mmCIF file of C-alpha atoms in Angstrom:
data_model
loop_
_atom_site.group_PDB
_atom_site.id
_atom_site.type_symbol
_atom_site.label_atom_id
_atom_site.label_comp_id
_atom_site.label_asym_id
_atom_site.label_seq_id
_atom_site.Cartn_x
_atom_site.Cartn_y
_atom_site.Cartn_z
ATOM 1 C CA ASP S 3 1.248 -51.551 2.574
ATOM 2 C CA ALA S 4 -1.260 -54.294 1.262
ATOM 3 C CA LYS S 5 -1.076 -57.822 2.660
ATOM 4 C CA THR S 6 -1.415 -59.685 -1.034
ATOM 5 C CA THR S 7 1.128 -60.075 -3.998
ATOM 6 C CA GLN S 8 -0.588 -60.185 -7.527
ATOM 7 C CA PRO S 9 1.328 -61.022 -10.869
ATOM 8 C CA THR S 10 1.158 -57.058 -12.415
ATOM 9 C CA SER S 11 -0.355 -58.305 -15.953
ATOM 10 C CA MET S 12 -2.325 -60.906 -17.824
ATOM 11 C CA ASP S 13 -4.274 -62.022 -20.583
ATOM 12 C CA CYS S 14 -6.514 -63.996 -21.970
ATOM 13 C CA ALA S 15 -8.700 -64.667 -24.982
ATOM 14 C CA GLU S 16 -12.343 -63.815 -25.008
ATOM 15 C CA GLY S 17 -14.642 -66.399 -24.032
ATOM 16 C CA ARG S 18 -11.943 -68.540 -21.916
ATOM 17 C CA ALA S 19 -11.612 -68.336 -18.393
ATOM 18 C CA ALA S 20 -9.518 -65.878 -16.767
ATOM 19 C CA ASN S 21 -7.748 -67.327 -13.546
ATOM 20 C CA LEU S 22 -6.275 -64.713 -11.382
ATOM 21 C CA PRO S 23 -3.918 -65.538 -8.783
ATOM 22 C CA CYS S 24 -3.331 -63.782 -4.848
ATOM 23 C CA ASN S 25 -0.929 -64.859 -2.622
ATOM 24 C CA HIS S 26 -1.893 -63.648 0.894
ATOM 25 C CA SER S 27 0.648 -65.819 3.457
ATOM 26 C CA THR S 28 0.447 -64.139 6.212
ATOM 27 C CA ILE S 29 -3.520 -63.700 6.126
ATOM 28 C CA SER S 30 -4.695 -63.923 9.804
ATOM 29 C CA GLY S 31 -7.356 -66.482 11.076
ATOM 30 C CA ASN S 32 -10.114 -63.440 10.958
ATOM 31 C CA GLU S 33 -9.454 -62.096 7.533
ATOM 32 C CA TYR S 34 -11.311 -62.418 4.411
ATOM 33 C CA VAL S 35 -10.621 -62.053 0.846
ATOM 34 C CA TYR S 36 -12.002 -59.299 -1.167
ATOM 35 C CA TRP S 37 -12.164 -58.892 -4.984
ATOM 36 C CA TYR S 38 -12.595 -55.694 -6.276
ATOM 37 C CA ARG S 39 -12.020 -54.433 -9.888
ATOM 38 C CA GLN S 40 -11.260 -51.187 -11.608
ATOM 39 C CA ILE S 41 -12.436 -50.557 -15.299
ATOM 40 C CA HIS S 42 -10.592 -47.755 -16.755
ATOM 41 C CA SER S 43 -10.861 -44.719 -15.125
ATOM 42 C CA GLN S 44 -14.408 -45.785 -13.207
ATOM 43 C CA GLY S 45 -14.706 -46.223 -9.622
ATOM 44 C CA PRO S 46 -13.852 -49.979 -8.327
ATOM 45 C CA GLN S 47 -16.327 -52.567 -8.232
ATOM 46 C CA TYR S 48 -17.041 -55.244 -5.567
ATOM 47 C CA ILE S 49 -16.947 -58.767 -7.265
ATOM 48 C CA ILE S 50 -16.635 -61.539 -4.226
ATOM 49 C CA HIS S 51 -15.273 -62.256 -1.107
ATOM 50 C CA GLY S 52 -14.640 -65.598 1.206
ATOM 51 C CA LEU S 53 -13.353 -66.534 4.545
ATOM 52 C CA LYS S 54 -12.742 -70.409 3.606
ATOM 53 C CA ASN S 55 -15.184 -72.140 1.385
ATOM 54 C CA ASN S 56 -15.132 -71.312 -2.062
ATOM 55 C CA GLU S 57 -17.588 -68.478 -3.540
ATOM 56 C CA THR S 58 -19.896 -67.794 -6.386
ATOM 57 C CA ASN S 59 -21.886 -65.511 -7.729
ATOM 58 C CA GLU S 60 -23.375 -63.741 -10.958
ATOM 59 C CA MET S 61 -19.820 -62.602 -11.932
ATOM 60 C CA ALA S 62 -16.978 -64.966 -10.538
ATOM 61 C CA SER S 63 -16.191 -67.389 -8.776
ATOM 62 C CA LEU S 64 -13.339 -67.553 -5.579
ATOM 63 C CA ILE S 65 -11.094 -70.669 -4.484
ATOM 64 C CA ILE S 66 -9.390 -70.062 -1.511
ATOM 65 C CA THR S 67 -6.455 -72.773 -0.797
ATOM 66 C CA GLU S 68 -7.049 -75.111 2.441
ATOM 67 C CA ASP S 69 -3.959 -73.405 4.266
ATOM 68 C CA ARG S 70 -5.617 -69.621 2.771
ATOM 69 C CA LYS S 71 -2.622 -68.457 1.881
ATOM 70 C CA SER S 72 -3.609 -67.974 -1.758
ATOM 71 C CA SER S 73 -6.976 -67.524 -4.042
ATOM 72 C CA THR S 74 -7.895 -67.423 -7.461
ATOM 73 C CA LEU S 75 -10.561 -65.096 -8.622
ATOM 74 C CA ILE S 76 -11.997 -67.041 -11.778
ATOM 75 C CA LEU S 77 -14.270 -65.453 -14.520
ATOM 76 C CA PRO S 78 -15.589 -68.560 -16.518
ATOM 77 C CA HIS S 79 -15.942 -66.661 -19.807
ATOM 78 C CA ALA S 80 -14.228 -63.540 -19.957
ATOM 79 C CA THR S 81 -15.660 -60.815 -22.255
ATOM 80 C CA LEU S 82 -14.073 -57.879 -23.429
ATOM 81 C CA ARG S 83 -15.359 -55.615 -20.857
ATOM 82 C CA ASP S 84 -13.757 -57.594 -18.291
ATOM 83 C CA THR S 85 -10.217 -55.937 -19.654
ATOM 84 C CA ALA S 86 -9.967 -54.303 -15.844
ATOM 85 C CA VAL S 87 -7.621 -53.968 -13.136
ATOM 86 C CA TYR S 88 -8.179 -56.391 -10.533
ATOM 87 C CA TYR S 89 -7.763 -55.730 -6.454
ATOM 88 C CA CYS S 90 -7.401 -58.503 -4.043
ATOM 89 C CA ILE S 91 -7.697 -57.294 -1.014
ATOM 90 C CA VAL S 92 -7.552 -58.915 2.601
ATOM 91 C CA SER S 93 -8.964 -57.734 5.291
ATOM 92 C CA GLU S 94 -11.274 -58.193 8.864
ATOM 93 C CA ASP S 95 -14.830 -58.092 8.176
ATOM 94 C CA SER S 96 -15.363 -55.831 10.770
ATOM 95 C CA SER S 97 -12.800 -53.448 9.230
ATOM 96 C CA TYR S 98 -14.270 -50.309 6.797
ATOM 97 C CA LYS S 99 -10.896 -49.568 5.146
ATOM 98 C CA LEU S 100 -9.985 -51.310 2.200
ATOM 99 C CA ILE S 101 -6.369 -51.258 1.442
ATOM 100 C CA PHE S 102 -5.781 -51.955 -2.249
ATOM 101 C CA GLY S 103 -2.364 -53.045 -3.515
ATOM 102 C CA SER S 104 -1.555 -52.640 -7.317
ATOM 103 C CA GLY S 105 -3.754 -54.927 -8.863
ATOM 104 C CA THR S 106 -3.233 -57.329 -11.609
ATOM 105 C CA ARG S 107 -3.901 -55.598 -15.141
ATOM 106 C CA LEU S 108 -6.325 -58.160 -17.202
ATOM 107 C CA LEU S 109 -6.295 -57.887 -20.483
ATOM 108 C CA VAL S 110 -8.810 -59.631 -22.432
ATOM 109 C CA ARG S 111 -8.272 -60.225 -26.551
ATOM 110 C CA PRO S 112 -10.608 -60.439 -29.018
ATOM 111 C CA ASN Y 16 -31.849 -46.711 -7.424
ATOM 112 C CA ALA Y 17 -29.048 -44.409 -8.158
ATOM 113 C CA GLY Y 18 -25.496 -45.203 -7.255
ATOM 114 C CA VAL Y 19 -23.059 -42.906 -5.877
ATOM 115 C CA MET Y 20 -23.276 -39.686 -7.299
ATOM 116 C CA GLN Y 21 -20.579 -37.568 -7.544
ATOM 117 C CA ASN Y 22 -19.722 -33.969 -8.937
ATOM 118 C CA PRO Y 23 -18.058 -32.714 -10.798
ATOM 119 C CA ARG Y 24 -16.386 -35.459 -12.697
ATOM 120 C CA HIS Y 25 -13.672 -33.386 -13.596
ATOM 121 C CA LEU Y 26 -12.378 -30.238 -11.835
ATOM 122 C CA VAL Y 27 -9.533 -27.850 -12.696
ATOM 123 C CA ARG Y 28 -8.095 -25.752 -10.292
ATOM 124 C CA ARG Y 29 -5.046 -23.094 -10.115
ATOM 125 C CA ARG Y 30 -2.639 -23.535 -7.486
ATOM 126 C CA GLY Y 31 -3.830 -21.959 -4.121
ATOM 127 C CA GLN Y 32 -6.876 -22.239 -5.045
ATOM 128 C CA GLU Y 33 -9.652 -24.211 -3.200
ATOM 129 C CA ALA Y 34 -11.432 -27.566 -4.490
ATOM 130 C CA ARG Y 35 -14.569 -28.810 -3.111
ATOM 131 C CA LEU Y 36 -15.275 -32.446 -4.065
ATOM 132 C CA ARG Y 37 -19.190 -33.535 -3.344
ATOM 133 C CA CYS Y 38 -20.444 -37.146 -2.919
ATOM 134 C CA SER Y 39 -24.004 -38.021 -2.779
ATOM 135 C CA PRO Y 40 -24.132 -41.596 -1.088
ATOM 136 C CA MET Y 41 -26.903 -44.508 -2.395
ATOM 137 C CA LYS Y 42 -30.470 -43.884 -0.893
ATOM 138 C CA GLY Y 43 -30.527 -45.348 2.197
ATOM 139 C CA HIS Y 44 -26.578 -45.215 2.862
ATOM 140 C CA SER Y 45 -25.096 -43.688 6.050
ATOM 141 C CA HIS Y 46 -21.289 -44.320 5.654
ATOM 142 C CA VAL Y 47 -19.113 -42.633 3.377
ATOM 143 C CA TYR Y 48 -15.581 -43.341 2.561
ATOM 144 C CA TRP Y 49 -13.076 -40.956 0.139
ATOM 145 C CA TYR Y 50 -10.464 -42.325 -1.294
ATOM 146 C CA ARG Y 51 -7.578 -40.885 -3.265
ATOM 147 C CA GLN Y 52 -5.572 -42.479 -6.468
ATOM 148 C CA LEU Y 53 -2.911 -41.076 -7.493
ATOM 149 C CA PRO Y 54 -1.934 -41.252 -11.523
ATOM 150 C CA GLU Y 55 -0.795 -45.070 -11.707
ATOM 151 C CA GLU Y 56 -1.206 -45.793 -8.260
ATOM 152 C CA GLY Y 57 -3.727 -47.953 -5.979
ATOM 153 C CA LEU Y 58 -6.152 -46.515 -4.097
ATOM 154 C CA LYS Y 59 -5.413 -44.695 -0.839
ATOM 155 C CA PHE Y 60 -8.033 -44.342 1.923
ATOM 156 C CA MET Y 61 -8.580 -41.125 3.134
ATOM 157 C CA VAL Y 62 -11.395 -40.689 5.556
ATOM 158 C CA TYR Y 63 -14.672 -42.270 7.046
ATOM 159 C CA LEU Y 64 -17.553 -40.689 7.727
ATOM 160 C CA GLN Y 65 -20.907 -40.966 9.082
ATOM 161 C CA LYS Y 66 -23.591 -38.330 9.746
ATOM 162 C CA GLU Y 67 -22.037 -35.586 11.254
ATOM 163 C CA ASN Y 68 -19.229 -37.431 12.277
ATOM 164 C CA ILE Y 69 -15.721 -38.654 10.984
ATOM 165 C CA ILE Y 70 -14.986 -41.636 12.244
ATOM 166 C CA ASP Y 71 -11.455 -42.377 10.799
ATOM 167 C CA GLU Y 72 -9.379 -39.591 9.071
ATOM 168 C CA SER Y 73 -6.216 -41.053 9.816
ATOM 169 C CA GLY Y 74 -5.354 -41.099 5.728
ATOM 170 C CA MET Y 75 -6.322 -37.714 5.516
ATOM 171 C CA PRO Y 76 -3.089 -34.980 4.664
ATOM 172 C CA LYS Y 77 -2.627 -33.036 7.398
ATOM 173 C CA GLU Y 78 -3.025 -29.891 6.533
ATOM 174 C CA ARG Y 79 -5.378 -28.517 4.011
ATOM 175 C CA PHE Y 80 -7.937 -31.416 3.472
ATOM 176 C CA SER Y 81 -11.337 -31.591 5.371
ATOM 177 C CA ALA Y 82 -14.164 -33.595 4.844
ATOM 178 C CA GLU Y 83 -17.512 -33.293 6.055
ATOM 179 C CA PHE Y 84 -20.874 -35.285 6.156
ATOM 180 C CA PRO Y 85 -23.440 -32.958 7.301
ATOM 181 C CA LYS Y 86 -27.085 -33.965 8.581
ATOM 182 C CA GLU Y 87 -28.957 -32.859 5.155
ATOM 183 C CA GLY Y 88 -26.975 -32.925 1.764
ATOM 184 C CA PRO Y 89 -23.871 -34.664 0.247
ATOM 185 C CA SER Y 90 -20.417 -35.400 1.774
ATOM 186 C CA ILE Y 91 -18.027 -32.482 1.113
ATOM 187 C CA LEU Y 92 -13.872 -33.176 0.770
ATOM 188 C CA ARG Y 93 -12.627 -29.813 0.529
ATOM 189 C CA ILE Y 94 -8.670 -28.843 -0.211
ATOM 190 C CA GLN Y 95 -7.364 -25.503 0.147
ATOM 191 C CA GLN Y 96 -5.028 -24.292 -1.892
ATOM 192 C CA VAL Y 97 -4.426 -26.858 -3.860
ATOM 193 C CA VAL Y 98 -0.603 -27.899 -4.867
ATOM 194 C CA ARG Y 99 0.130 -29.847 -8.294
ATOM 195 C CA GLY Y 100 0.655 -33.121 -6.056
ATOM 196 C CA ASP Y 101 -3.381 -33.091 -5.346
ATOM 197 C CA SER Y 102 -3.691 -33.719 -8.817
ATOM 198 C CA ALA Y 103 -5.521 -37.074 -8.491
ATOM 199 C CA ALA Y 104 -8.932 -38.884 -8.708
ATOM 200 C CA TYR Y 105 -10.874 -38.725 -5.599
ATOM 201 C CA PHE Y 106 -13.366 -41.619 -5.302
ATOM 202 C CA CYS Y 107 -16.213 -41.605 -3.223
ATOM 203 C CA ALA Y 108 -17.778 -44.883 -1.431
ATOM 204 C CA SER Y 109 -20.714 -45.672 0.572
ATOM 205 C CA SER Y 110 -22.445 -48.637 2.574
ATOM 206 C CA PRO Y 111 -25.279 -49.302 4.534
ATOM 207 C CA LEU Y 112 -23.106 -50.472 7.372
ATOM 208 C CA ASP Y 113 -19.525 -50.767 7.793
ATOM 209 C CA LEU Y 114 -19.303 -53.581 5.417
ATOM 210 C CA LYS Y 115 -16.720 -52.974 2.614
ATOM 211 C CA ALA Y 116 -18.238 -55.915 1.082
ATOM 212 C CA GLU Y 117 -21.495 -53.639 0.315
ATOM 213 C CA ALA Y 118 -19.460 -50.406 -0.494
ATOM 214 C CA PHE Y 119 -20.436 -48.858 -3.619
ATOM 215 C CA PHE Y 120 -17.576 -46.467 -5.320
ATOM 216 C CA GLY Y 121 -18.656 -43.492 -7.272
ATOM 217 C CA GLN Y 122 -17.284 -42.613 -10.689
ATOM 218 C CA GLY Y 123 -14.672 -40.006 -8.934
ATOM 219 C CA THR Y 124 -13.953 -37.032 -9.476
ATOM 220 C CA ARG Y 125 -10.764 -36.100 -11.444
ATOM 221 C CA LEU Y 126 -8.928 -32.862 -10.171
ATOM 222 C CA THR Y 127 -6.246 -31.391 -12.205
ATOM 223 C CA VAL Y 128 -3.735 -28.554 -10.749
ATOM 224 C CA VAL Y 129 -2.721 -26.552 -13.298
#
């Protein structure tokens, strides 16, 4: 079973920031937070991951709370192409097995 | 640099037939993972292979399913005597090491059993 809880769905306006929350209250010290997304019917796409510190790359930013029990994925300027299901996954970095939950279905509105 | 290539993209089989799904990993990747996604559900891990070795098949159904990754050629997921419940999207991913942050997924094979 997934160790994370995410809202079932969210929406945001095109051009605005999309903030997707994830709760992982049972995360252990050696587990990372990973985010993937799946655009309709395509294979999942890696977005970003982090352990403790906030992370940023060309796609998104990841904010992890100090107690590491929750995190937020931020898409700074959402576009229509960001409409997808977003999965928050926690796992040890050495583990190869991704455990996908139900994710958050993000709809970006024109 | 071509991504992970899966074929066919769509496969229709009658109950009782065999389904063979192929996956060519990204160039330089020696680790392959198969996942299954049932309609309206999340992806479920099936099997992890390296060249000529099955490392973890804990997610594979006990019967009718098998996977291989030969020294030459693509990885194959084989489903014998398919049933309607096997209808799903099957995704393959590859990575250069067992680091899932670098796992790249293919576009999937959508199997429909009629």
